[in-house]
PDB file of C-alpha atoms in Angstrom:
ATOM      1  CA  UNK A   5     -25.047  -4.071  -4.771  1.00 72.00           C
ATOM      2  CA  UNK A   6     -25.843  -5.413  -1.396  1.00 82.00           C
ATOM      3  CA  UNK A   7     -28.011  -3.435  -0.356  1.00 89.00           C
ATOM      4  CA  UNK A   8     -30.134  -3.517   3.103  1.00 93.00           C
ATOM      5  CA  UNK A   9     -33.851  -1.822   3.221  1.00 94.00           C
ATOM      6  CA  UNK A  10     -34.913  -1.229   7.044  1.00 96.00           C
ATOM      7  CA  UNK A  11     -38.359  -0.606   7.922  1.00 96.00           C
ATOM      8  CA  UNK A  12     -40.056   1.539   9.277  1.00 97.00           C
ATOM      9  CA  UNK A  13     -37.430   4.680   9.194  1.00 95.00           C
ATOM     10  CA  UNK A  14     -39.562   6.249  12.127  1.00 96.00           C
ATOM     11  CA  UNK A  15     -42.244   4.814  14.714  1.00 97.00           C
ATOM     12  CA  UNK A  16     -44.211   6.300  17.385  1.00 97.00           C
ATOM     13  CA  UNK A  17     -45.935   3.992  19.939  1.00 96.00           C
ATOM     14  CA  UNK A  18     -47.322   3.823  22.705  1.00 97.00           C
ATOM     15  CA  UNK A  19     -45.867   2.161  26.340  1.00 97.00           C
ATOM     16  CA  UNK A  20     -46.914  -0.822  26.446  1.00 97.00           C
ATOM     17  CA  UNK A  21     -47.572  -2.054  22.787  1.00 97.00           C
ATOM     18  CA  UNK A  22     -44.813  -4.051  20.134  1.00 97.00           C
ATOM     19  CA  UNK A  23     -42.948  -2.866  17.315  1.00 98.00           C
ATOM     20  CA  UNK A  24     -41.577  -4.587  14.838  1.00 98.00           C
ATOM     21  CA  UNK A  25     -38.909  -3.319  12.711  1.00 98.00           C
ATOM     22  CA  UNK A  26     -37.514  -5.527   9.126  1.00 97.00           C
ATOM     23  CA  UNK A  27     -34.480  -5.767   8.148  1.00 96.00           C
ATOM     24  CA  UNK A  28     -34.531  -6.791   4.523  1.00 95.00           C
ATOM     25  CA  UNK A  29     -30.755  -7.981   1.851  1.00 92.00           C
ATOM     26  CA  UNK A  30     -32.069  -6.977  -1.563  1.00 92.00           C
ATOM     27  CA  UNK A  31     -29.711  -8.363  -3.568  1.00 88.00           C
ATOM     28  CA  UNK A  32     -28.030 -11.163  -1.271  1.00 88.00           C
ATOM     29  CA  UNK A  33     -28.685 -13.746   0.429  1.00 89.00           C
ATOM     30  CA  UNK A  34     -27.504 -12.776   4.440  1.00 88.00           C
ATOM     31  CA  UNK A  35     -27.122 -15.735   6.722  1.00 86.00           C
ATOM     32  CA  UNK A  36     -26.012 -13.162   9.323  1.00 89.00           C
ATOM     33  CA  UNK A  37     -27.451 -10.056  10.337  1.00 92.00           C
ATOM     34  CA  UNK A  38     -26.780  -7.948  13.477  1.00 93.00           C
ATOM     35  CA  UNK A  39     -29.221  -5.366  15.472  1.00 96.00           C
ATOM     36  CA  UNK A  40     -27.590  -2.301  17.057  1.00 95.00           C
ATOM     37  CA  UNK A  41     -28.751   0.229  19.076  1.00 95.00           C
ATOM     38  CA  UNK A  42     -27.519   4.017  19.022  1.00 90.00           C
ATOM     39  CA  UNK A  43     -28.414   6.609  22.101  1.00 84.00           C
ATOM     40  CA  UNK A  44     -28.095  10.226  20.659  1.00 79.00           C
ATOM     41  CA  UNK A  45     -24.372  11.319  19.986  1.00 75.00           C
ATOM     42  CA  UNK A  46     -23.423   8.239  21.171  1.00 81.00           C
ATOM     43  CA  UNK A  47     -21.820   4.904  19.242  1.00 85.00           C
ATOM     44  CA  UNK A  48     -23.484   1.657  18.073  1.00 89.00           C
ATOM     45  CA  UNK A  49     -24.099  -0.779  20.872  1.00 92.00           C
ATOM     46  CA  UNK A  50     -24.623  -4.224  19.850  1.00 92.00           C
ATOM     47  CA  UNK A  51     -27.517  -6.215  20.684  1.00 95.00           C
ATOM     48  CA  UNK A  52     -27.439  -9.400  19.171  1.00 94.00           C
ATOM     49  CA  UNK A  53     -26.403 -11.555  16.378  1.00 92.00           C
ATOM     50  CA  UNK A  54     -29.096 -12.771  14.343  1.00 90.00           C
ATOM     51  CA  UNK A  55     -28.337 -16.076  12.572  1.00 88.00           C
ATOM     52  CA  UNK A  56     -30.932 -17.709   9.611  1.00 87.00           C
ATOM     53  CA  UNK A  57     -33.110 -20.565  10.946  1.00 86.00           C
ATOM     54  CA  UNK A  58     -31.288 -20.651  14.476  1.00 87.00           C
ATOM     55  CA  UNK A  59     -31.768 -18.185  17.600  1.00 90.00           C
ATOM     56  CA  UNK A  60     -30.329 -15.273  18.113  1.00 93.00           C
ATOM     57  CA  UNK A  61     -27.210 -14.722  20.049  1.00 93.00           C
ATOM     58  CA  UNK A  62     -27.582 -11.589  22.381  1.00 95.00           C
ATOM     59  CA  UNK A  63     -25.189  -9.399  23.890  1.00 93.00           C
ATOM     60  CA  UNK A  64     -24.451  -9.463  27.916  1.00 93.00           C
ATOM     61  CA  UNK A  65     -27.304  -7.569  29.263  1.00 94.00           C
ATOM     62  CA  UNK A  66     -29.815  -7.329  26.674  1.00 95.00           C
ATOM     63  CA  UNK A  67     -32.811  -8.856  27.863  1.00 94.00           C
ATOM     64  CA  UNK A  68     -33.794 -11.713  24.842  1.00 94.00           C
ATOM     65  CA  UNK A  69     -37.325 -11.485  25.935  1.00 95.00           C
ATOM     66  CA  UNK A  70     -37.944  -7.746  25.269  1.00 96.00           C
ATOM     67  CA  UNK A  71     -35.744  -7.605  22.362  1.00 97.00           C
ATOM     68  CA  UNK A  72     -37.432 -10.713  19.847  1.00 96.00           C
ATOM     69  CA  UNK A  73     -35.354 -11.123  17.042  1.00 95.00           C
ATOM     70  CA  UNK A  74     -36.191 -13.455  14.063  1.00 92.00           C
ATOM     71  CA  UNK A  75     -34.094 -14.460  11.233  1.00 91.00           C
ATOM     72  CA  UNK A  76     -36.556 -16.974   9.455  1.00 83.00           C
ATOM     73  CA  UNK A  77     -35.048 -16.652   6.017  1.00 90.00           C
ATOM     74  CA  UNK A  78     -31.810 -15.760   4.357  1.00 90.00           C
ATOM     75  CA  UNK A  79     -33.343 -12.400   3.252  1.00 92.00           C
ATOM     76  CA  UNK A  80     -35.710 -11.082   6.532  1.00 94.00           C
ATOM     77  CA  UNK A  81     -34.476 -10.015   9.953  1.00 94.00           C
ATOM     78  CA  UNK A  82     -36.765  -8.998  12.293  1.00 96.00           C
ATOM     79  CA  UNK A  83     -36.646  -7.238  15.781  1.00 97.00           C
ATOM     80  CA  UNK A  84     -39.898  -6.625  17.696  1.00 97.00           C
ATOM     81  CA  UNK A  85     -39.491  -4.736  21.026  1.00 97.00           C
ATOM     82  CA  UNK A  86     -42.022  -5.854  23.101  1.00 97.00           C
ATOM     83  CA  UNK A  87     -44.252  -4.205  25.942  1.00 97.00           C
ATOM     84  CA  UNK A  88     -41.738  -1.100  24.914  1.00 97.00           C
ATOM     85  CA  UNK A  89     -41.578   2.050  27.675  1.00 96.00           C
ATOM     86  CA  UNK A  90     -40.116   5.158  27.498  1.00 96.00           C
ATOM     87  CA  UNK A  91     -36.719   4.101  27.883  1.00 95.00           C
ATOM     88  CA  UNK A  92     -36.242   1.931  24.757  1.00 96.00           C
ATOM     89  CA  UNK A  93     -37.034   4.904  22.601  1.00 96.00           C
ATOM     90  CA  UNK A  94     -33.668   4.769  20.364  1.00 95.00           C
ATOM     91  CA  UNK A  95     -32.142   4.965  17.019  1.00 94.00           C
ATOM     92  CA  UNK A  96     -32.015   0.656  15.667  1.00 96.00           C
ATOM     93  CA  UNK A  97     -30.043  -0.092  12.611  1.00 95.00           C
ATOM     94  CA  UNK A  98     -29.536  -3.405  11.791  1.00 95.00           C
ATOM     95  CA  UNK A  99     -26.520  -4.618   9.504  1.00 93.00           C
ATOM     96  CA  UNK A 100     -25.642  -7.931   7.349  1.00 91.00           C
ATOM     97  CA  UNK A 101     -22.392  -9.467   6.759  1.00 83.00           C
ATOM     98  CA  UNK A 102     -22.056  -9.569   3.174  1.00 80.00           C
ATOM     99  CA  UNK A 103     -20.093 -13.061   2.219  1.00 74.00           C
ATOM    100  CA  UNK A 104     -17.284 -13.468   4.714  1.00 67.00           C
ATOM    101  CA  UNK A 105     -15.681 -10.971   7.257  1.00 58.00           C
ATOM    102  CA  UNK A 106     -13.524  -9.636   4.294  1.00 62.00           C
ATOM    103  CA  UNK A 107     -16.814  -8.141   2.137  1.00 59.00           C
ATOM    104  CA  UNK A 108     -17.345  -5.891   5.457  1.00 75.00           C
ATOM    105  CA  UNK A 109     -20.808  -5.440   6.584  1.00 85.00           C
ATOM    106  CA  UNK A 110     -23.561  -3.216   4.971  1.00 89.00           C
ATOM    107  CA  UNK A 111     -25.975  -1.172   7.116  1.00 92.00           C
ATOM    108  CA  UNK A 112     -29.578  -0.531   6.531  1.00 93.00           C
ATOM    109  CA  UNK A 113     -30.545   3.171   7.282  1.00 92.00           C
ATOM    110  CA  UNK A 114     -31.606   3.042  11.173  1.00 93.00           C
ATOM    111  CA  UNK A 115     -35.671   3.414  12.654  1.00 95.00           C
ATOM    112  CA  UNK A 116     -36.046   6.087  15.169  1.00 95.00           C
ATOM    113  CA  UNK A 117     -37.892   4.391  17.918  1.00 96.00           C
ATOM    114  CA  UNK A 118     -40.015   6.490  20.216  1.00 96.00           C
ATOM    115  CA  UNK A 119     -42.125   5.431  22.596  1.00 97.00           C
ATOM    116  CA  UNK A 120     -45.124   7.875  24.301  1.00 97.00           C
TER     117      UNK A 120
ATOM    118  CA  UNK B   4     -11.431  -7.945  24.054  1.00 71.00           C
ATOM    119  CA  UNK B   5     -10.693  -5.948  21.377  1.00 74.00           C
ATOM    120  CA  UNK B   6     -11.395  -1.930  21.556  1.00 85.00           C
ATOM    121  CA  UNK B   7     -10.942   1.235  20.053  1.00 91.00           C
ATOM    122  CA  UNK B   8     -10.347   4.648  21.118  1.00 93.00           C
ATOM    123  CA  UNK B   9     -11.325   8.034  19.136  1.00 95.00           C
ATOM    124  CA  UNK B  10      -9.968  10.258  21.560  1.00 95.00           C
ATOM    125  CA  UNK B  11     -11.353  12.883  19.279  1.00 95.00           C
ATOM    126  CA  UNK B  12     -15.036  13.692  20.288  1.00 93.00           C
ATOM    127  CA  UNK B  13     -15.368  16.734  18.389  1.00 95.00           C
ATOM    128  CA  UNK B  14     -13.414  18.016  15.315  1.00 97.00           C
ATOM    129  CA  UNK B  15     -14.687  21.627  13.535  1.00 97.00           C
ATOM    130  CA  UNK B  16     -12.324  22.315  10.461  1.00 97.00           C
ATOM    131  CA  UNK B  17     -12.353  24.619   7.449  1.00 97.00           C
ATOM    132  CA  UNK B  18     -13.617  23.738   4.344  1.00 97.00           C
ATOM    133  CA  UNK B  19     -10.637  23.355   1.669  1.00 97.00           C
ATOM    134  CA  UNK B  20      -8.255  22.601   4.622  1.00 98.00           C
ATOM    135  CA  UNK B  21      -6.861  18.983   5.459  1.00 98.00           C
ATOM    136  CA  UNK B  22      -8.583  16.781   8.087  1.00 98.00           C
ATOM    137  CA  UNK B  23      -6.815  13.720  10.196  1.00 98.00           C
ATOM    138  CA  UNK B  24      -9.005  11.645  12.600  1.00 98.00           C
ATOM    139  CA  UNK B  25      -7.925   9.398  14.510  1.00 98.00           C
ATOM    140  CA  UNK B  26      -8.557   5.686  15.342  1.00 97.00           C
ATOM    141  CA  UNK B  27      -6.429   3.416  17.747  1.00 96.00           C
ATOM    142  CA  UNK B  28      -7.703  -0.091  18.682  1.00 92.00           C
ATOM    143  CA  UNK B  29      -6.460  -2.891  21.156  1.00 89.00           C
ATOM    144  CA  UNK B  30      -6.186  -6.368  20.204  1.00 79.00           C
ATOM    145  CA  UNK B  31      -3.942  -8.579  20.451  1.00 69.00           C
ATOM    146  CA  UNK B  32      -2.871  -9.691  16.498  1.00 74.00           C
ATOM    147  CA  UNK B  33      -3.744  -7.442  13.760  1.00 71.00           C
ATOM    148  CA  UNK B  34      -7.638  -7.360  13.342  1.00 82.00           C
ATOM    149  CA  UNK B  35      -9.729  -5.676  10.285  1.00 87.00           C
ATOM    150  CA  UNK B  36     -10.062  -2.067  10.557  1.00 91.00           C
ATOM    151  CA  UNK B  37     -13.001  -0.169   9.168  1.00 93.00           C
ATOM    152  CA  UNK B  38     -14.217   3.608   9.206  1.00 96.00           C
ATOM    153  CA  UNK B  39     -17.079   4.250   8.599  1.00 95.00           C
ATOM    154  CA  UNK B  40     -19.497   7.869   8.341  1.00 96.00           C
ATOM    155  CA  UNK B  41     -23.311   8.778   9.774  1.00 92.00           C
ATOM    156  CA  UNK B  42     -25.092  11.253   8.759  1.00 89.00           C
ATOM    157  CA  UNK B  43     -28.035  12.649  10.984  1.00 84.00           C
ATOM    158  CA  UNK B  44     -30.633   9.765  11.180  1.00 81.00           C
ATOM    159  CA  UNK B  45     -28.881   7.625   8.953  1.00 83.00           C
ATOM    160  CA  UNK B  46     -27.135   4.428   9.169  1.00 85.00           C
ATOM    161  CA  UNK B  47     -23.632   3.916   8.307  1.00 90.00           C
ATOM    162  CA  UNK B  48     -21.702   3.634   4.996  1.00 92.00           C
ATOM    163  CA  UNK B  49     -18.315   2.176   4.577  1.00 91.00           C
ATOM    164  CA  UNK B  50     -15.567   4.375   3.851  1.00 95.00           C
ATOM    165  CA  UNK B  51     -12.589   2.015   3.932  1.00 94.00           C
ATOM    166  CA  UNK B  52     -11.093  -1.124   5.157  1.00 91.00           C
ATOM    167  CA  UNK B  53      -8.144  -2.956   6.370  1.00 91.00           C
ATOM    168  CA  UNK B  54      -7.325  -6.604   6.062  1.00 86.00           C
ATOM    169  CA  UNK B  55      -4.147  -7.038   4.582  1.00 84.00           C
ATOM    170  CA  UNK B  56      -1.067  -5.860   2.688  1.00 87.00           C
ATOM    171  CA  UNK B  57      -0.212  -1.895   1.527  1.00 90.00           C
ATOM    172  CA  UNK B  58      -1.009   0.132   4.994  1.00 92.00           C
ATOM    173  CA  UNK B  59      -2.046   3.138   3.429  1.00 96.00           C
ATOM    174  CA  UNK B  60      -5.787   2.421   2.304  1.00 96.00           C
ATOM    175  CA  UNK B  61      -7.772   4.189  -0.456  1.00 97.00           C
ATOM    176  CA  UNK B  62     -11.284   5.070   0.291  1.00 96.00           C
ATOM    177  CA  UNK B  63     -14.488   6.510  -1.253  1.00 95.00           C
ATOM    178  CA  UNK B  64     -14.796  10.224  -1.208  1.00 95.00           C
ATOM    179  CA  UNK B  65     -11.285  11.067  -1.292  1.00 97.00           C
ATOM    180  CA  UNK B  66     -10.328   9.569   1.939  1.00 98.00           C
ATOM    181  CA  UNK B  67      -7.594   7.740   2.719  1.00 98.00           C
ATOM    182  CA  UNK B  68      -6.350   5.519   6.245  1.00 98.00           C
ATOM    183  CA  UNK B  69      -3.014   4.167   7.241  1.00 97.00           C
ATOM    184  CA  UNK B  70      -2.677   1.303   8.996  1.00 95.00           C
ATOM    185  CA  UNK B  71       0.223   1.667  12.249  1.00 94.00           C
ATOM    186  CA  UNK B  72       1.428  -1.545  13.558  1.00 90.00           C
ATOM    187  CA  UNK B  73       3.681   0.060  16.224  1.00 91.00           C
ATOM    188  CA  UNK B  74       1.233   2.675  17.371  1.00 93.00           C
ATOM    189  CA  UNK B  75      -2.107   0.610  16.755  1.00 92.00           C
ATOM    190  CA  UNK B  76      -3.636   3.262  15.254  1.00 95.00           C
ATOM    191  CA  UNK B  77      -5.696   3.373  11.810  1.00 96.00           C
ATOM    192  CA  UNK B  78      -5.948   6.951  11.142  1.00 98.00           C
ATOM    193  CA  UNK B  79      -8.317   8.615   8.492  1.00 98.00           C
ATOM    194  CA  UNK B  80      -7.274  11.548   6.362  1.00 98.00           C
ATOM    195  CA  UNK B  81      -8.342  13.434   3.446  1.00 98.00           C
ATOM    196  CA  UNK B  82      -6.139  16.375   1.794  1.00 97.00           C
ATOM    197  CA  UNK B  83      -9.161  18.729   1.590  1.00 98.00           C
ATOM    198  CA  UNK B  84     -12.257  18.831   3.292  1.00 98.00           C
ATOM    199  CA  UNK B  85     -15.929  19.606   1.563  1.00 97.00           C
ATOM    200  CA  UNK B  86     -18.549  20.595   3.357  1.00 96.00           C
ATOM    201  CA  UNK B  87     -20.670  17.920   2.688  1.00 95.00           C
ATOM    202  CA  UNK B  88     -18.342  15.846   4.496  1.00 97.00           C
ATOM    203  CA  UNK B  89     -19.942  17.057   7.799  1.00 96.00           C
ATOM    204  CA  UNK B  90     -20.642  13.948   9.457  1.00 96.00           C
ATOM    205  CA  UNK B  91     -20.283  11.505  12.356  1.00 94.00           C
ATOM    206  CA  UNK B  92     -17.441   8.984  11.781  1.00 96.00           C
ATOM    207  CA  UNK B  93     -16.918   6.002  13.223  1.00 95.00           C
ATOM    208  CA  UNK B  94     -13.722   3.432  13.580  1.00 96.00           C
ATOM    209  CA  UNK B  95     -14.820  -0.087  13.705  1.00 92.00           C
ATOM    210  CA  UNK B  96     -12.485  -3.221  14.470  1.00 89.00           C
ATOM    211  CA  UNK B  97     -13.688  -6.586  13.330  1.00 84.00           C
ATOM    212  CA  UNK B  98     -12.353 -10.089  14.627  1.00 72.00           C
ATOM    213  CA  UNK B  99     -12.527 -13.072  12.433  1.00 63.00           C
ATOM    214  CA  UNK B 100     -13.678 -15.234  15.217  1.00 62.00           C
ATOM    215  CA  UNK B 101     -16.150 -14.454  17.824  1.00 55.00           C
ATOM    216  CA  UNK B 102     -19.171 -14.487  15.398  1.00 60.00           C
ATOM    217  CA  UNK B 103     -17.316 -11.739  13.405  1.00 70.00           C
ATOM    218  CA  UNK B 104     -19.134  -9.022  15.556  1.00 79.00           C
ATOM    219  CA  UNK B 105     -17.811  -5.460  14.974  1.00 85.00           C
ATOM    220  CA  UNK B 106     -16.700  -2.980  17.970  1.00 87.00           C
ATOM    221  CA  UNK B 107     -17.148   0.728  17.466  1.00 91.00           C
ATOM    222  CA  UNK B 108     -15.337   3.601  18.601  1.00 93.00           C
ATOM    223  CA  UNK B 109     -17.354   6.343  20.412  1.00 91.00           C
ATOM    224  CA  UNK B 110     -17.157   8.030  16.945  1.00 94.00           C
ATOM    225  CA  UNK B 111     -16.388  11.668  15.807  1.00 96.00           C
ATOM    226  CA  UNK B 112     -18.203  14.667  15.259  1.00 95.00           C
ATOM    227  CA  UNK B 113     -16.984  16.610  12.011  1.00 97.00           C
ATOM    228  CA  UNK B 114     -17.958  19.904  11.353  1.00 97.00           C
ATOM    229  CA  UNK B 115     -16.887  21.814   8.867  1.00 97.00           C
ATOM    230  CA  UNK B 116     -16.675  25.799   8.342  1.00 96.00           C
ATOM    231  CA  UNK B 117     -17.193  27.260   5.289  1.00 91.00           C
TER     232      UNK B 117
END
């Protein structure tokens, strides 16, 4: 059980255009859901905190209006880079709390963003 | 805040031998330790966790952590190492307040020789 599906795995696009990537509870219901990103050989930097039917709550020095998250239901996360350039090619995984703190948290399997 | 140290960034051991890495965190009351493991272009899966209670921890895939009050440290071991076990690993501490965010250590590279 609780299980997180993340879509896509891997994206290609080019500077200037949005991506979206999902971030889907299969079998739960996930009121909160968190977006990290991951530079190569490097460790997972939060973004934000992504909370159903309220905004997001970003991290110091994320930029909110680059990095759109929506959490319209208790099932769907979204992130949508927007206007993306070179530099926000990365590794995204996004992760829900399952139940309180003491479940832990369950990951979804990361998208490779690159941007060309 | 809260933060962890792997002072460990790369580890290479032999397959069959015993492997210890290690995890110390600073906070300032005892806060819930995880490790977790990445493989290449993967997300994360729980090995263990730490809330409460008996220090030494049982984990999936043989592993095993022990929680150190007096040295904040939450170590993860496992008697025997397979290869498969190649992997990045990552301490994590989690806080019950502050919107229950998790910090991550800079993680561990495992390698392991056959």
């Amino acid at each position: 059980g609780a299980v997180v599906s993340q879509h896509p795995s891997r994206v290609i696009c080019k500077s200037g255009t949005s991506v979206k990537i999902e971030c889907r509870s299969l079998d739960f219901q996930a009121t909160t859901m968190f977006w990290y990103r991951q530079f190569p050989k490097q460790s997972l930097m939060l973004m934000a905190t992504s909370n159903e039917g309220s905004k997001a709550t970003y991290e110091q020095g994320v930029e909110k209006d680059k990095f759109l998250i929506n959490h319209a239901s208790l099932t769907l996360s979204t992130l949508t880079v927007t206007s993306a350039h070179p530099e926000d090619s990365s590794f995204y995984i996004c992760s829900a709390r399952v139940g309180t703190l003491n479940y832990g948290y369950t990951f979804g399997s990361g998208t490779r963003l690159t941007v060309v | 805040a809260q933060s962890v140290t792997q002072p460990d960034i790369h580890i290479t051991v032999s397959e069959g031998a015993s492997l210890e890495l290690r995890c110390n965190y600073s906070y300032g009351a005892t806060p819930y330790l995880f490790w977790y493991v990445q493989s290449p272009g993967q997300g994360l899966q729980l090995l263990l966790k730490y809330f409460s209670g008996d220090t030494l921890v049982q984990g999936i895939k043989g592993f095993e952590a022990e929680f150190k009050r007096s040295q904040s440290s939450f170590n993860l071991r496992k008697p025997s190492v397979h290869w498969s076990d190649a992997a990045e690993y990552f301490c994590a501490v989690g806080l019950t307040g502050g919107g229950n965010k998790l910090t991550f250590g800079t993680g561990t590279q495992l390698k392991v020789e056959l």
